[in-house]
Amino acid sequence: MRRILIPLVALCTILPAASAYLSHTMSSNAQEANGETPIYVMPKSGPFAPEQVAIPQSEYIAAWARSGHSDASSVSFSYWNDAGSIPPVCSVCHSGVGFRSFHGLDGSTPGLPEHPVPVGGVVDCETCHNPGLASISAISLPSGLSHPVNAGEASCMTCHQSRAAGAMVERAVSGKAEDTPDPALTFINPHYATAAATLLGGYGGMGYQYAGKDYSGRFLHARPVSTCASCHDPHSLSVAEETCLTCHADGKAENIRISRNSFDGSGDLKKGIRADIAANAARLMGMLEDYATRVAGVPIHYDGHQHPYFFTDANGDGVADLADGKPVPYNAWTPRLLRAAYNWKFIGSDAGIHVHNPHYALELLYDSMEDLADPLDIDFAGLNLMR
């Protein structure tokens, strides 16, 4: 038998420690056996590895950590890093601190933060799990609507509602000549990720809704998928395709038709309704460009990577004109052009609009194209589009 020699000094160190450990463990076990709560509890004897130690909610924390809501390096949260602080109006959705201040969840008076918020924040756990969310009963939209919500919807509805509404566009163009460029007009941006706004449809009034037209209201879908978290994992933000399979033959939303009508004039009912929306959006963009050149008199160029997105392209080469090294914002807006461009951008700002409210999107596209068709002398009925 091989002997293992332990130095006397080491043995004198180990034995008291082992004795203390055993004494404490037995003491803790005795306390638990007597129904007492131990002061602290040592882990059970090993061997064990770190991955075997359970961390409460670890699965959800890991999913959130991989999601866009936690990505502090993304433009959504790093845009203001050089400035060192986030403006109050932007902080509501781009910082957990700003969100809690806006709703008074930090003990402050509800409303926009009084001061800029430090950078570095994200959509953190408290943004969606703060107990105070249960006290929020309604969310105000830019259209003026106060929409009732529950605690599970409050966060989503606050930050995905858009920053503009059709009423804002109407106020800007009211009283102006339909087809006369007005240098006082500038593009009104609906902002980004507008799912909550599109979900509410005509009821929410976030798109520009033409007078005399009826619009689809909130897209209620089926009862099991009536809320944001019904389809989106609230931590990873991934779409639960298996939920779609409850009623549809395909789990991929872009392949789901959800209508027996063709809205883009193709007559193809085998493709998903997303394709109809994309086709009509492309057609509307073509009409916007044609109108800008022929009616407004100044060609227009769209660049989705820089604000205000629509720029002057006087020579029509497909590139924005530059002044002092910077692209020139489009400045020949007419009321008719601004309304249609707002709707086009509003629809494109929700990548999932084909799920959230496809018919509202198609109605806005149709009406915008119909409005532009007259000054362009287009036989709109001949396009065989359906509203």
GROMACS .gro file of C-alpha atoms in nm:
model
  387
    1MET     CA    1   0.000   0.000   0.000
    2ARG     CA    2   0.131   0.339  -0.096
    3ARG     CA    3   0.163   0.580   0.191
    4ILE     CA    4   0.067   0.945   0.161
    5LEU     CA    5   0.268   1.164   0.393
    6ILE     CA    6   0.107   1.484   0.516
    7PRO     CA    7   0.332   1.736   0.683
    8LEU     CA    8   0.250   1.788   1.048
    9VAL     CA    9   0.197   2.162   0.996
   10ALA     CA   10  -0.058   2.099   0.718
   11LEU     CA   11  -0.234   1.838   0.926
   12CYS     CA   12  -0.265   2.080   1.212
   13THR     CA   13  -0.425   2.326   0.970
   14ILE     CA   14  -0.663   2.080   0.802
   15LEU     CA   15  -0.799   1.901   1.105
   16PRO     CA   16  -0.933   2.207   1.288
   17ALA     CA   17  -1.093   2.337   0.968
   18ALA     CA   18  -1.252   2.001   0.895
   19SER     CA   19  -1.365   1.976   1.254
   20ALA     CA   20  -1.519   2.324   1.236
   21TYR     CA   21  -1.694   2.240   0.906
   22LEU     CA   22  -1.839   1.915   1.043
   23SER     CA   23  -1.940   2.088   1.364
   24HIS     CA   24  -2.119   2.365   1.172
   25THR     CA   25  -2.284   2.123   0.930
   26MET     CA   26  -2.413   1.908   1.214
   27SER     CA   27  -2.528   2.221   1.395
   28SER     CA   28  -2.711   2.347   1.083
   29ASN     CA   29  -2.872   2.006   1.030
   30ALA     CA   30  -2.980   1.998   1.393
   31GLN     CA   31  -3.131   2.345   1.362
   32GLU     CA   32  -3.322   2.243   1.049
   33ALA     CA   33  -3.440   1.923   1.216
   34ASN     CA   34  -3.574   2.129   1.506
   35GLY     CA   35  -3.759   2.359   1.265
   36GLU     CA   36  -3.518   2.644   1.323
   37THR     CA   37  -3.376   2.858   1.043
   38PRO     CA   38  -2.996   2.826   1.040
   39ILE     CA   39  -2.788   3.141   1.039
   40TYR     CA   40  -2.624   3.023   0.720
   41VAL     CA   41  -2.611   2.694   0.535
   42MET     CA   42  -2.303   2.530   0.393
   43PRO     CA   43  -2.339   2.343   0.063
   44LYS     CA   44  -2.353   1.966   0.066
   45SER     CA   45  -2.022   1.789   0.045
   46GLY     CA   46  -1.872   1.759  -0.304
   47PRO     CA   47  -1.744   1.683  -0.549
   48PHE     CA   48  -1.951   1.922  -0.765
   49ALA     CA   49  -1.895   2.160  -1.056
   50PRO     CA   50  -2.019   2.520  -1.094
   51GLU     CA   51  -2.262   2.423  -1.370
   52GLN     CA   52  -2.436   2.191  -1.126
   53VAL     CA   53  -2.521   2.477  -0.891
   54ALA     CA   54  -2.873   2.598  -0.970
   55ILE     CA   55  -2.923   2.972  -1.023
   56PRO     CA   56  -3.287   3.081  -0.996
   57GLN     CA   57  -3.424   3.214  -1.330
   58SER     CA   58  -3.091   3.137  -1.501
   59GLU     CA   59  -3.268   3.026  -1.819
   60TYR     CA   60  -3.456   3.355  -1.849
   61ILE     CA   61  -3.153   3.564  -1.757
   62ALA     CA   62  -2.946   3.390  -2.025
   63ALA     CA   63  -3.220   3.444  -2.287
   64TRP     CA   64  -3.244   3.813  -2.199
   65ALA     CA   65  -2.865   3.851  -2.209
   66ARG     CA   66  -2.863   3.730  -2.570
   67SER     CA   67  -3.153   3.955  -2.676
   68GLY     CA   68  -3.156   4.300  -2.829
   69HIS     CA   69  -3.303   4.441  -2.508
   70SER     CA   70  -2.974   4.381  -2.324
   71ASP     CA   71  -2.732   4.483  -2.601
   72ALA     CA   72  -2.574   4.798  -2.461
   73SER     CA   73  -2.353   4.825  -2.771
   74SER     CA   74  -2.647   4.852  -3.012
   75VAL     CA   75  -2.743   5.188  -3.159
   76SER     CA   76  -3.062   5.178  -2.953
   77PHE     CA   77  -2.863   5.220  -2.633
   78SER     CA   78  -2.521   5.353  -2.739
   79TYR     CA   79  -2.635   5.638  -2.967
   80TRP     CA   80  -2.587   5.897  -2.690
   81ASN     CA   81  -2.258   5.761  -2.549
   82ASP     CA   82  -2.048   6.044  -2.692
   83ALA     CA   83  -2.288   6.302  -2.549
   84GLY     CA   84  -2.267   6.137  -2.209
   85SER     CA   85  -2.639   6.144  -2.134
   86ILE     CA   86  -2.975   6.059  -2.291
   87PRO     CA   87  -3.236   6.334  -2.347
   88PRO     CA   88  -3.541   6.284  -2.122
   89VAL     CA   89  -3.781   6.219  -2.410
   90CYS     CA   90  -3.554   5.947  -2.554
   91SER     CA   91  -3.466   5.792  -2.218
   92VAL     CA   92  -3.820   5.663  -2.163
   93CYS     CA   93  -3.759   5.376  -2.404
   94HIS     CA   94  -3.382   5.368  -2.432
   95SER     CA   95  -3.300   5.333  -2.062
   96GLY     CA   96  -3.457   5.141  -1.777
   97VAL     CA   97  -3.392   5.442  -1.554
   98GLY     CA   98  -3.586   5.673  -1.787
   99PHE     CA   99  -3.872   5.426  -1.819
  100ARG     CA  100  -3.917   5.399  -1.443
  101SER     CA  101  -3.899   5.775  -1.403
  102PHE     CA  102  -4.162   5.828  -1.674
  103HIS     CA  103  -4.410   5.602  -1.498
  104GLY     CA  104  -4.313   5.715  -1.149
  105LEU     CA  105  -4.191   5.368  -1.058
  106ASP     CA  106  -3.885   5.518  -0.888
  107GLY     CA  107  -4.094   5.729  -0.653
  108SER     CA  108  -4.082   6.041  -0.871
  109THR     CA  109  -4.383   6.220  -1.017
  110PRO     CA  110  -4.490   6.042  -1.338
  111GLY     CA  111  -4.385   6.219  -1.655
  112LEU     CA  112  -4.068   6.285  -1.853
  113PRO     CA  113  -3.753   6.282  -1.637
  114GLU     CA  114  -3.658   6.633  -1.522
  115HIS     CA  115  -3.297   6.586  -1.631
  116PRO     CA  116  -3.103   6.386  -1.893
  117VAL     CA  117  -3.042   6.025  -1.795
  118PRO     CA  118  -2.693   5.869  -1.775
  119VAL     CA  119  -2.591   5.644  -2.063
  120GLY     CA  120  -2.527   5.274  -2.025
  121GLY     CA  121  -2.878   5.159  -1.948
  122VAL     CA  122  -3.081   4.899  -2.136
  123VAL     CA  123  -3.425   4.741  -2.112
  124ASP     CA  124  -3.344   4.574  -1.784
  125CYS     CA  125  -3.540   4.336  -1.560
  126GLU     CA  126  -3.713   4.615  -1.370
  127THR     CA  127  -3.849   4.760  -1.694
  128CYS     CA  128  -4.088   4.468  -1.722
  129HIS     CA  129  -4.093   4.319  -1.371
  130ASN     CA  130  -4.130   4.624  -1.146
  131PRO     CA  131  -4.425   4.561  -0.911
  132GLY     CA  132  -4.548   4.915  -0.977
  133LEU     CA  133  -4.641   4.824  -1.334
  134ALA     CA  134  -4.962   4.675  -1.195
  135SER     CA  135  -5.080   5.028  -1.114
  136ILE     CA  136  -5.055   5.144  -1.478
  137SER     CA  137  -5.403   5.117  -1.629
  138ALA     CA  138  -5.364   5.314  -1.954
  139ILE     CA  139  -5.100   5.432  -2.200
  140SER     CA  140  -5.134   5.763  -2.388
  141LEU     CA  141  -5.057   5.758  -2.761
  142PRO     CA  142  -4.942   6.047  -2.985
  143SER     CA  143  -5.283   6.031  -3.154
  144GLY     CA  144  -5.440   6.146  -2.827
  145LEU     CA  145  -5.587   5.805  -2.747
  146SER     CA  146  -5.562   5.668  -2.394
  147HIS     CA  147  -5.542   5.292  -2.437
  148PRO     CA  148  -5.619   5.061  -2.142
  149VAL     CA  149  -5.345   4.811  -2.058
  150ASN     CA  150  -5.260   4.551  -1.799
  151ALA     CA  151  -4.924   4.508  -1.625
  152GLY     CA  152  -4.804   4.266  -1.891
  153GLU     CA  153  -4.867   4.513  -2.175
  154ALA     CA  154  -4.758   4.839  -2.015
  155SER     CA  155  -4.390   4.812  -2.107
  156CYS     CA  156  -4.454   4.698  -2.464
  157MET     CA  157  -4.718   4.961  -2.532
  158THR     CA  158  -4.504   5.240  -2.387
  159CYS     CA  159  -4.205   5.183  -2.611
  160HIS     CA  160  -4.346   5.039  -2.932
  161GLN     CA  161  -4.621   5.291  -2.999
  162SER     CA  162  -4.443   5.525  -3.245
  163ARG     CA  163  -4.351   5.887  -3.180
  164ALA     CA  164  -4.595   6.040  -3.427
  165ALA     CA  165  -4.952   5.997  -3.550
  166GLY     CA  166  -5.163   6.077  -3.851
  167ALA     CA  167  -5.314   6.372  -3.664
  168MET     CA  168  -4.969   6.533  -3.643
  169VAL     CA  169  -4.932   6.505  -4.020
  170GLU     CA  170  -5.277   6.653  -4.070
  171ARG     CA  171  -5.195   6.953  -3.850
  172ALA     CA  172  -4.876   7.014  -4.046
  173VAL     CA  173  -5.043   7.016  -4.389
  174SER     CA  174  -5.378   7.168  -4.297
  175GLY     CA  175  -5.474   7.465  -4.513
  176LYS     CA  176  -5.186   7.422  -4.756
  177ALA     CA  177  -5.219   7.369  -5.133
  178GLU     CA  178  -5.216   6.995  -5.204
  179ASP     CA  179  -4.949   6.993  -5.473
  180THR     CA  180  -4.745   7.305  -5.397
  181PRO     CA  181  -4.404   7.257  -5.232
  182ASP     CA  182  -4.383   7.433  -4.897
  183PRO     CA  183  -4.037   7.488  -4.744
  184ALA     CA  184  -4.199   7.498  -4.398
  185LEU     CA  185  -4.288   7.129  -4.427
  186THR     CA  186  -4.041   6.867  -4.308
  187PHE     CA  187  -4.067   6.491  -4.291
  188ILE     CA  188  -4.253   6.360  -3.987
  189ASN     CA  189  -4.090   6.039  -3.871
  190PRO     CA  190  -4.306   5.772  -3.702
  191HIS     CA  191  -3.989   5.634  -3.536
  192TYR     CA  192  -3.900   5.263  -3.513
  193ALA     CA  193  -4.038   4.925  -3.408
  194THR     CA  194  -4.397   5.049  -3.410
  195ALA     CA  195  -4.568   4.715  -3.344
  196ALA     CA  196  -4.799   4.841  -3.069
  197ALA     CA  197  -4.915   5.124  -3.295
  198THR     CA  198  -4.988   4.901  -3.593
  199LEU     CA  199  -5.156   4.642  -3.372
  200LEU     CA  200  -5.420   4.898  -3.273
  201GLY     CA  201  -5.495   4.989  -3.635
  202GLY     CA  202  -5.751   5.256  -3.710
  203TYR     CA  203  -5.854   5.264  -3.345
  204GLY     CA  204  -5.507   5.386  -3.253
  205GLY     CA  205  -5.496   5.637  -3.538
  206MET     CA  206  -5.120   5.622  -3.572
  207GLY     CA  207  -5.114   5.599  -3.952
  208TYR     CA  208  -5.236   5.887  -4.170
  209GLN     CA  209  -5.601   5.800  -4.230
  210TYR     CA  210  -5.760   5.969  -4.530
  211ALA     CA  211  -6.092   6.145  -4.485
  212GLY     CA  212  -6.398   5.943  -4.586
  213LYS     CA  213  -6.219   5.608  -4.553
  214ASP     CA  214  -6.285   5.328  -4.306
  215TYR     CA  215  -5.993   5.150  -4.141
  216SER     CA  216  -5.954   4.816  -3.968
  217GLY     CA  217  -5.932   4.844  -3.590
  218ARG     CA  218  -5.723   4.646  -3.347
  219PHE     CA  219  -5.614   4.312  -3.489
  220LEU     CA  220  -5.738   4.080  -3.217
  221HIS     CA  221  -5.623   3.756  -3.381
  222ALA     CA  222  -5.730   3.443  -3.189
  223ARG     CA  223  -5.778   3.464  -2.813
  224PRO     CA  224  -5.466   3.258  -2.721
  225VAL     CA  225  -5.249   3.506  -2.913
  226SER     CA  226  -5.408   3.835  -2.816
  227THR     CA  227  -5.108   3.988  -2.634
  228CYS     CA  228  -4.746   4.061  -2.721
  229ALA     CA  229  -4.613   3.784  -2.497
  230SER     CA  230  -4.848   3.536  -2.664
  231CYS     CA  231  -4.618   3.525  -2.965
  232HIS     CA  232  -4.292   3.684  -2.851
  233ASP     CA  233  -4.079   3.527  -2.582
  234PRO     CA  234  -4.049   3.821  -2.340
  235HIS     CA  235  -3.685   3.743  -2.261
  236SER     CA  236  -3.526   3.621  -2.585
  237LEU     CA  237  -3.777   3.819  -2.801
  238SER     CA  238  -3.791   3.525  -3.041
  239VAL     CA  239  -4.123   3.444  -3.210
  240ALA     CA  240  -4.292   3.126  -3.092
  241GLU     CA  241  -4.357   2.966  -3.430
  242GLU     CA  242  -4.518   2.664  -3.267
  243THR     CA  243  -4.799   2.896  -3.157
  244CYS     CA  244  -4.878   2.971  -3.522
  245LEU     CA  245  -4.906   2.598  -3.590
  246THR     CA  246  -5.205   2.583  -3.356
  247CYS     CA  247  -5.418   2.721  -3.639
  248HIS     CA  248  -5.193   2.754  -3.946
  249ALA     CA  249  -5.025   2.489  -4.158
  250ASP     CA  250  -4.699   2.685  -4.157
  251GLY     CA  251  -4.519   2.818  -3.853
  252LYS     CA  252  -4.332   3.091  -4.043
  253ALA     CA  253  -4.538   3.409  -4.031
  254GLU     CA  254  -4.416   3.534  -4.370
  255ASN     CA  255  -4.574   3.231  -4.536
  256ILE     CA  256  -4.918   3.271  -4.378
  257ARG     CA  257  -5.184   3.410  -4.611
  258ILE     CA  258  -5.465   3.497  -4.364
  259SER     CA  259  -5.683   3.619  -4.655
  260ARG     CA  260  -5.852   3.475  -4.962
  261ASN     CA  261  -5.812   3.799  -5.156
  262SER     CA  262  -5.519   3.923  -5.362
  263PHE     CA  263  -5.435   4.282  -5.273
  264ASP     CA  264  -5.141   4.349  -5.504
  265GLY     CA  265  -5.307   4.267  -5.835
  266SER     CA  266  -5.108   3.946  -5.883
  267GLY     CA  267  -5.394   3.708  -5.809
  268ASP     CA  268  -5.144   3.480  -5.630
  269LEU     CA  269  -5.309   3.339  -5.318
  270LYS     CA  270  -5.034   3.088  -5.242
  271LYS     CA  271  -4.784   3.338  -5.109
  272GLY     CA  272  -4.804   3.492  -4.762
  273ILE     CA  273  -4.986   3.821  -4.717
  274ARG     CA  274  -4.650   3.977  -4.634
  275ALA     CA  275  -4.570   3.958  -5.005
  276ASP     CA  276  -4.879   4.165  -5.092
  277ILE     CA  277  -4.774   4.432  -4.842
  278ALA     CA  278  -4.417   4.437  -4.977
  279ALA     CA  279  -4.538   4.462  -5.339
  280ASN     CA  280  -4.770   4.753  -5.266
  281ALA     CA  281  -4.506   4.927  -5.052
  282ALA     CA  282  -4.261   4.906  -5.344
  283ARG     CA  283  -4.529   5.037  -5.579
  284LEU     CA  284  -4.600   5.329  -5.344
  285MET     CA  285  -4.230   5.416  -5.323
  286GLY     CA  286  -4.216   5.426  -5.703
  287MET     CA  287  -4.510   5.665  -5.705
  288LEU     CA  288  -4.349   5.883  -5.437
  289GLU     CA  289  -4.036   5.915  -5.648
  290ASP     CA  290  -4.238   5.984  -5.964
  291TYR     CA  291  -4.451   6.246  -5.789
  292ALA     CA  292  -4.147   6.421  -5.638
  293THR     CA  293  -3.989   6.456  -5.981
  294ARG     CA  294  -4.292   6.535  -6.194
  295VAL     CA  295  -4.517   6.729  -5.956
  296ALA     CA  296  -4.303   6.868  -5.674
  297GLY     CA  297  -4.024   6.935  -5.921
  298VAL     CA  298  -3.738   6.798  -5.708
  299PRO     CA  299  -3.629   6.431  -5.726
  300ILE     CA  300  -3.624   6.251  -5.392
  301HIS     CA  301  -3.388   5.988  -5.250
  302TYR     CA  302  -3.453   5.759  -4.952
  303ASP     CA  303  -3.175   5.642  -4.719
  304GLY     CA  304  -3.297   5.438  -4.423
  305HIS     CA  305  -2.961   5.464  -4.244
  306GLN     CA  306  -2.964   5.834  -4.166
  307HIS     CA  307  -3.219   6.084  -4.042
  308PRO     CA  308  -3.436   6.243  -4.187
  309TYR     CA  309  -3.427   5.955  -4.440
  310PHE     CA  310  -3.560   6.150  -4.739
  311PHE     CA  311  -3.302   6.362  -4.922
  312THR     CA  312  -3.278   6.582  -5.229
  313ASP     CA  313  -3.146   6.418  -5.546
  314ALA     CA  314  -3.159   6.709  -5.792
  315ASN     CA  315  -2.976   6.531  -6.074
  316GLY     CA  316  -3.172   6.207  -6.028
  317ASP     CA  317  -2.861   5.988  -6.004
  318GLY     CA  318  -2.997   5.789  -5.708
  319VAL     CA  319  -2.756   5.951  -5.462
  320ALA     CA  320  -2.838   6.227  -5.212
  321ASP     CA  321  -2.702   6.572  -5.295
  322LEU     CA  322  -2.433   6.699  -5.059
  323ALA     CA  323  -2.381   7.039  -4.897
  324ASP     CA  324  -2.074   7.088  -4.680
  325GLY     CA  325  -2.019   6.714  -4.700
  326LYS     CA  326  -2.363   6.630  -4.562
  327PRO     CA  327  -2.672   6.499  -4.747
  328VAL     CA  328  -2.935   6.764  -4.815
  329PRO     CA  329  -3.273   6.690  -4.649
  330TYR     CA  330  -3.563   6.693  -4.893
  331ASN     CA  331  -3.724   7.037  -4.888
  332ALA     CA  332  -3.993   7.026  -5.158
  333TRP     CA  333  -4.263   6.855  -4.957
  334THR     CA  334  -4.622   6.902  -5.060
  335PRO     CA  335  -4.909   6.795  -4.835
  336ARG     CA  336  -4.992   6.507  -5.068
  337LEU     CA  337  -4.633   6.384  -5.080
  338LEU     CA  338  -4.581   6.415  -4.703
  339ARG     CA  339  -4.893   6.216  -4.618
  340ALA     CA  340  -4.801   5.927  -4.845
  341ALA     CA  341  -4.435   5.924  -4.739
  342TYR     CA  342  -4.536   5.914  -4.372
  343ASN     CA  343  -4.759   5.611  -4.433
  344TRP     CA  344  -4.489   5.435  -4.632
  345LYS     CA  345  -4.236   5.485  -4.350
  346PHE     CA  346  -4.491   5.396  -4.081
  347ILE     CA  347  -4.563   5.060  -4.242
  348GLY     CA  348  -4.196   4.986  -4.300
  349SER     CA  349  -4.112   5.068  -3.939
  350ASP     CA  350  -4.286   4.752  -3.820
  351ALA     CA  351  -4.108   4.447  -3.959
  352GLY     CA  352  -4.393   4.228  -3.835
  353ILE     CA  353  -4.686   4.432  -3.961
  354HIS     CA  354  -4.798   4.134  -4.172
  355VAL     CA  355  -4.878   3.966  -3.840
  356HIS     CA  356  -4.971   4.261  -3.621
  357ASN     CA  357  -5.226   4.417  -3.857
  358PRO     CA  358  -5.190   4.324  -4.226
  359HIS     CA  359  -5.519   4.473  -4.340
  360TYR     CA  360  -5.450   4.811  -4.180
  361ALA     CA  361  -5.117   4.820  -4.363
  362LEU     CA  362  -5.282   4.735  -4.694
  363GLU     CA  363  -5.551   5.000  -4.643
  364LEU     CA  364  -5.295   5.273  -4.573
  365LEU     CA  365  -5.091   5.173  -4.878
  366TYR     CA  366  -5.395   5.160  -5.105
  367ASP     CA  367  -5.526   5.500  -4.997
  368SER     CA  368  -5.183   5.662  -5.026
  369MET     CA  369  -5.140   5.529  -5.380
  370GLU     CA  370  -5.492   5.631  -5.476
  371ASP     CA  371  -5.424   5.984  -5.357
  372LEU     CA  372  -5.103   6.012  -5.559
  373ALA     CA  373  -5.254   5.857  -5.873
  374ASP     CA  374  -5.464   6.157  -5.972
  375PRO     CA  375  -5.186   6.417  -6.012
  376LEU     CA  376  -4.974   6.148  -6.181
  377ASP     CA  377  -5.252   6.069  -6.431
  378ILE     CA  378  -5.241   5.701  -6.338
  379ASP     CA  379  -5.538   5.478  -6.415
  380PHE     CA  380  -5.558   5.352  -6.058
  381ALA     CA  381  -5.852   5.119  -6.123
  382GLY     CA  382  -5.648   4.958  -6.396
  383LEU     CA  383  -5.392   4.835  -6.143
  384ASN     CA  384  -5.647   4.579  -6.021
  385LEU     CA  385  -5.556   4.639  -5.661
  386MET     CA  386  -5.793   4.549  -5.380
  387ARG     CA  387  -5.847   4.741  -5.062
   0.00000   0.00000   0.00000
